[in-house]
Amino acid sequence: MVSFSVSSMFFHEYTVGEIFSFVSQAGLNAMEFWLETPHFWLRDLPVNEVIECRKDHPEITTLTVHAPILDLNPCSINPDVARISVEYSVRAITTAEQLGAHVLTVHPGRRTAKRPPSPADFKRFDHFVSAIREVATSNSIKIGMENMEPIVNSLLCTPERMRSLLDEEPWLFFTLDVAHAMSKSEDEPLRYIELCSDRLINVHISRFDKGKAHYPLDRHKSVARVMESLKEHDFKGSLTLEIEDLNLQHPLSHEEKILLLARDCAFMREYMD
């Protein structure tokens, strides 16, 4: 059964308790909790607060987690940055387990210079994958590797490369970022689904528009095609609204954000319920 979710970062400026309440009011039954949600991240990761919020909101039945990525890059040419980035991803697996989550999304990193990735960059990526493999295969958390935008220094930004990685790592799963894929073409998310649907556990759903990623769905036909394809491929994971509120015409109140999410959730349910 599909879960209808939203990234906690859509409510970037609010407390953890408020975020859970807003997600519930929007009619969503799931949340992707970013560990870098400021009220959590800047207060030494108070896991028990999130656990209590989950108890207070049993209607939010599914929690997924997004590993830290801001300022981090496991493929960095700076060995200290690479080391701490890997360590945070490994720690995120344990934190996700403590929160009662079943899925953790991670980013693959990128070449530091804005040049095509070199063999050395892929070697650092292999080390990153090995580190999370060692922890992931010893607990129940499923790790979803996310596709990145098709820019020059991306390590993982084509359906073929993702398929190859999944074949090499049978323990690993896939988080599809629709807007990242759409930055190449409206057909690109469909190619990812066609090639990788058997390992797809989480979908970050939003639009690419005006040269930017993560716009609301707004009943757009390109998003409808993605949801039709997910339905055809019997997708059963989390459908996660990942919306950048700074792309919108003006700052939204929490009431306006709730209404926006409720509209997008209703649109998704038309296809996936």
Coordinates of C-alpha atoms in Angstrom, one line a residue:
M1 CA 0.0 0.0 0.0
V2 CA 1.4 3.4 -1.0
S3 CA 2.1 5.9 1.8
F4 CA 1.4 9.6 1.1
S5 CA 4.3 11.6 2.6
V6 CA 6.1 15.0 2.7
S7 CA 9.6 16.0 3.6
S8 CA 9.8 17.6 7.0
M9 CA 12.0 20.3 5.5
F10 CA 8.9 21.9 3.8
F11 CA 8.2 23.2 7.3
H12 CA 11.8 24.2 7.8
E13 CA 11.1 27.0 10.4
Y14 CA 8.8 25.0 12.8
T15 CA 9.3 22.8 15.8
V16 CA 9.2 19.0 15.4
G17 CA 5.8 18.9 17.2
E18 CA 4.3 21.5 14.9
I19 CA 5.6 19.7 11.9
F20 CA 3.9 16.4 12.9
S21 CA 0.6 18.4 13.5
F22 CA 0.8 20.1 10.2
V23 CA 1.4 16.9 8.2
S24 CA -1.6 15.3 9.9
Q25 CA -3.8 18.3 9.1
A26 CA -2.8 18.0 5.5
G27 CA -4.3 14.5 5.3
L28 CA -1.0 12.8 4.8
N29 CA -0.3 9.5 6.5
A30 CA 3.5 9.5 6.3
M31 CA 6.5 11.8 6.7
E32 CA 10.1 11.8 5.5
F33 CA 12.0 13.1 8.4
W34 CA 15.2 14.9 7.5
L35 CA 17.8 14.7 10.2
E36 CA 18.8 18.2 9.3
T37 CA 15.4 19.6 10.2
P38 CA 16.6 22.6 12.1
H39 CA 14.7 22.1 15.4
F40 CA 16.0 18.6 15.5
W41 CA 19.5 19.0 14.0
L42 CA 20.5 22.1 16.0
R43 CA 19.5 20.6 19.3
D44 CA 21.7 17.5 19.3
L45 CA 19.2 15.1 17.6
P46 CA 16.6 14.6 20.4
V47 CA 15.4 11.2 19.1
N48 CA 13.0 10.8 22.0
E49 CA 11.0 13.9 21.0
V50 CA 10.3 12.4 17.6
I51 CA 9.3 9.1 19.1
E52 CA 6.9 11.0 21.4
C53 CA 5.5 12.9 18.4
R54 CA 4.9 9.6 16.6
K55 CA 2.9 8.3 19.6
D56 CA 0.9 11.5 19.6
H57 CA 0.1 11.1 15.9
P58 CA -0.7 7.5 15.2
E59 CA -2.4 8.6 12.0
I60 CA 1.1 9.2 10.6
T61 CA 1.7 5.5 10.1
T62 CA 4.9 5.6 8.2
L63 CA 8.2 7.4 8.8
T64 CA 11.1 7.4 6.5
V65 CA 14.4 9.3 7.1
H66 CA 16.7 11.3 4.9
A67 CA 20.4 11.2 5.8
P68 CA 22.3 14.5 6.3
I69 CA 23.6 16.0 3.1
L70 CA 24.1 19.8 3.7
D71 CA 27.8 20.7 3.7
L72 CA 28.6 17.0 3.2
N73 CA 30.0 15.0 0.4
P74 CA 31.2 11.4 0.8
C75 CA 33.1 11.7 -2.5
S76 CA 34.9 15.0 -1.5
I77 CA 38.5 15.4 -2.5
N78 CA 39.0 16.7 1.0
P79 CA 39.6 13.5 3.1
D80 CA 38.2 15.0 6.3
V81 CA 35.0 16.1 4.5
A82 CA 34.7 12.6 2.9
R83 CA 35.3 10.9 6.3
I84 CA 32.7 12.9 8.3
S85 CA 30.2 12.6 5.5
V86 CA 30.4 8.8 5.5
E87 CA 30.3 8.7 9.3
Y88 CA 27.1 10.8 9.3
S89 CA 25.4 8.5 6.8
V90 CA 26.4 5.4 8.9
R91 CA 25.1 7.2 12.0
A92 CA 21.9 8.0 10.2
I93 CA 21.1 4.3 9.8
T94 CA 21.2 3.8 13.6
T95 CA 19.2 6.9 14.1
A96 CA 16.6 5.8 11.6
E97 CA 16.3 2.5 13.4
Q98 CA 15.8 4.3 16.8
L99 CA 13.0 6.4 15.2
G100 CA 11.2 3.3 14.0
A101 CA 11.7 4.1 10.4
H102 CA 12.0 1.4 7.7
V103 CA 13.6 3.4 4.9
L104 CA 16.7 5.7 4.8
T105 CA 17.5 7.8 1.8
V106 CA 21.1 8.7 1.1
H107 CA 22.8 10.9 -1.6
P108 CA 25.7 9.4 -3.6
G109 CA 28.0 12.5 -3.4
R110 CA 29.6 14.3 -6.3
R111 CA 33.0 15.2 -7.7
T112 CA 34.2 18.3 -5.9
A113 CA 35.3 20.1 -9.0
K114 CA 32.7 20.8 -11.7
R115 CA 34.3 18.3 -14.0
P116 CA 33.3 14.8 -15.1
P117 CA 33.9 12.2 -12.3
S118 CA 37.3 10.6 -12.4
P119 CA 38.3 7.0 -11.3
A120 CA 39.4 8.5 -8.0
D121 CA 35.9 9.9 -7.4
F122 CA 34.3 6.5 -8.1
K123 CA 36.8 4.9 -5.7
R124 CA 35.6 7.2 -3.0
F125 CA 32.0 6.4 -3.9
D126 CA 32.8 2.6 -3.6
H127 CA 34.2 3.2 -0.1
F128 CA 31.0 5.1 0.8
V129 CA 28.8 2.2 -0.4
S130 CA 31.0 -0.3 1.4
A131 CA 30.6 1.6 4.7
I132 CA 26.9 1.8 4.6
R133 CA 26.6 -1.9 3.3
E134 CA 28.4 -3.1 6.4
V135 CA 25.8 -1.5 8.7
A136 CA 22.7 -1.8 6.5
T137 CA 23.1 -5.6 6.1
S138 CA 23.1 -6.1 9.9
N139 CA 19.7 -4.4 10.6
S140 CA 16.2 -4.0 9.1
I141 CA 16.6 -0.5 7.5
K142 CA 16.3 -0.4 3.8
I143 CA 18.8 2.1 2.2
G144 CA 17.5 4.0 -0.9
M145 CA 20.2 5.6 -3.1
E146 CA 18.9 8.8 -4.7
N147 CA 19.4 9.8 -8.3
M148 CA 21.0 13.2 -8.8
E149 CA 20.6 16.0 -11.3
P150 CA 22.3 15.3 -14.6
I151 CA 25.1 17.9 -14.1
V152 CA 28.7 17.5 -15.1
N153 CA 30.1 16.4 -11.7
S154 CA 27.3 14.0 -10.8
L155 CA 28.2 10.4 -10.1
L156 CA 24.8 8.9 -10.3
C157 CA 22.4 10.6 -12.7
T158 CA 21.2 8.1 -15.3
P159 CA 18.8 5.2 -15.2
E160 CA 21.5 2.9 -16.6
R161 CA 24.0 3.8 -14.0
M162 CA 21.4 3.3 -11.2
R163 CA 20.5 -0.1 -12.6
S164 CA 24.1 -1.1 -12.7
L165 CA 24.6 -0.1 -9.1
L166 CA 21.5 -2.0 -8.0
D167 CA 22.8 -5.1 -9.8
E168 CA 26.2 -4.8 -8.1
E169 CA 24.6 -4.2 -4.7
P170 CA 21.7 -6.6 -4.2
W171 CA 21.0 -5.2 -0.6
L172 CA 20.6 -1.7 -1.9
F173 CA 17.3 0.0 -2.9
F174 CA 16.3 3.1 -4.9
T175 CA 14.9 6.5 -4.1
L176 CA 13.6 8.2 -7.3
D177 CA 13.8 12.0 -7.3
V178 CA 11.3 12.9 -10.0
A179 CA 12.4 16.6 -10.4
H180 CA 16.1 15.6 -10.6
A181 CA 15.2 13.3 -13.5
M182 CA 12.8 15.8 -15.1
S183 CA 15.6 18.3 -15.3
K184 CA 16.8 16.2 -18.3
S185 CA 13.4 15.5 -19.8
E186 CA 9.8 14.7 -18.9
D187 CA 10.4 11.1 -20.0
E188 CA 13.4 10.5 -17.8
P189 CA 11.5 9.6 -14.6
L190 CA 9.6 7.0 -16.7
R191 CA 12.9 5.5 -17.8
Y192 CA 14.1 5.2 -14.2
I193 CA 10.8 3.5 -13.2
E194 CA 11.0 1.1 -16.2
L195 CA 14.6 0.1 -15.4
C196 CA 14.6 0.1 -11.6
S197 CA 11.0 -0.4 -10.3
D198 CA 11.8 -3.7 -8.7
R199 CA 14.0 -1.9 -6.1
L200 CA 12.1 1.4 -5.8
I201 CA 11.0 2.1 -2.2
N202 CA 10.6 5.9 -2.1
V203 CA 9.7 8.5 -4.6
H204 CA 10.5 12.2 -4.1
I205 CA 7.7 13.7 -6.2
S206 CA 7.7 17.3 -7.4
R207 CA 8.1 19.2 -10.7
F208 CA 11.0 20.7 -12.5
D209 CA 10.0 24.1 -13.8
K210 CA 11.7 27.4 -14.8
G211 CA 15.1 25.8 -14.4
K212 CA 14.5 24.8 -10.8
A213 CA 13.6 21.5 -9.1
H214 CA 10.9 20.8 -6.5
Y215 CA 7.9 22.8 -7.5
P216 CA 4.4 21.6 -6.2
L217 CA 2.5 19.1 -8.4
D218 CA -0.3 21.5 -9.4
R219 CA -2.1 18.7 -11.2
H220 CA 0.5 18.8 -13.9
K221 CA 0.2 16.3 -16.7
S222 CA 3.9 15.4 -16.5
V223 CA 3.5 14.3 -12.8
A224 CA 0.3 12.4 -13.7
R225 CA 2.3 10.4 -16.2
V226 CA 4.8 9.5 -13.5
M227 CA 2.0 8.3 -11.2
E228 CA 0.4 6.3 -13.9
S229 CA 3.7 4.6 -14.5
L230 CA 4.2 3.9 -10.8
K231 CA 0.7 2.4 -10.7
E232 CA 1.5 0.2 -13.7
H233 CA 4.6 -1.1 -12.0
D234 CA 2.8 -1.8 -8.8
F235 CA 4.7 0.7 -6.7
K236 CA 4.0 0.1 -2.9
G237 CA 6.5 2.5 -1.2
S238 CA 6.4 6.1 0.0
L239 CA 5.2 8.8 -2.4
T240 CA 7.0 11.8 -0.8
L241 CA 6.2 15.4 -1.7
E242 CA 9.6 17.2 -1.7
I243 CA 8.7 20.9 -2.3
E244 CA 11.1 23.8 -2.1
D245 CA 9.0 26.6 -0.6
L246 CA 11.5 29.2 -1.7
N247 CA 10.4 28.5 -5.3
L248 CA 7.0 29.9 -4.5
Q249 CA 5.8 33.4 -5.3
H250 CA 5.7 34.5 -1.7
P251 CA 6.5 33.1 1.8
L252 CA 3.6 30.8 2.8
S253 CA 2.1 30.6 6.3
H254 CA 1.7 27.2 7.8
E255 CA -2.0 27.3 6.9
E256 CA -1.2 27.9 3.3
K257 CA 1.4 25.1 3.3
I258 CA -1.2 22.7 4.7
L259 CA -3.6 23.6 2.0
L260 CA -1.0 23.2 -0.7
L261 CA -0.1 19.7 0.6
A262 CA -3.8 18.7 0.9
R263 CA -4.3 19.6 -2.8
D264 CA -1.2 17.7 -3.9
C265 CA -2.2 14.8 -1.7
A266 CA -5.7 14.6 -3.2
F267 CA -4.1 14.6 -6.7
M268 CA -1.8 11.7 -5.8
R269 CA -4.6 9.7 -4.3
E270 CA -6.6 10.0 -7.5
Y271 CA -4.0 7.8 -9.1
M272 CA -2.6 5.7 -6.4
D273 CA -5.4 4.8 -3.9

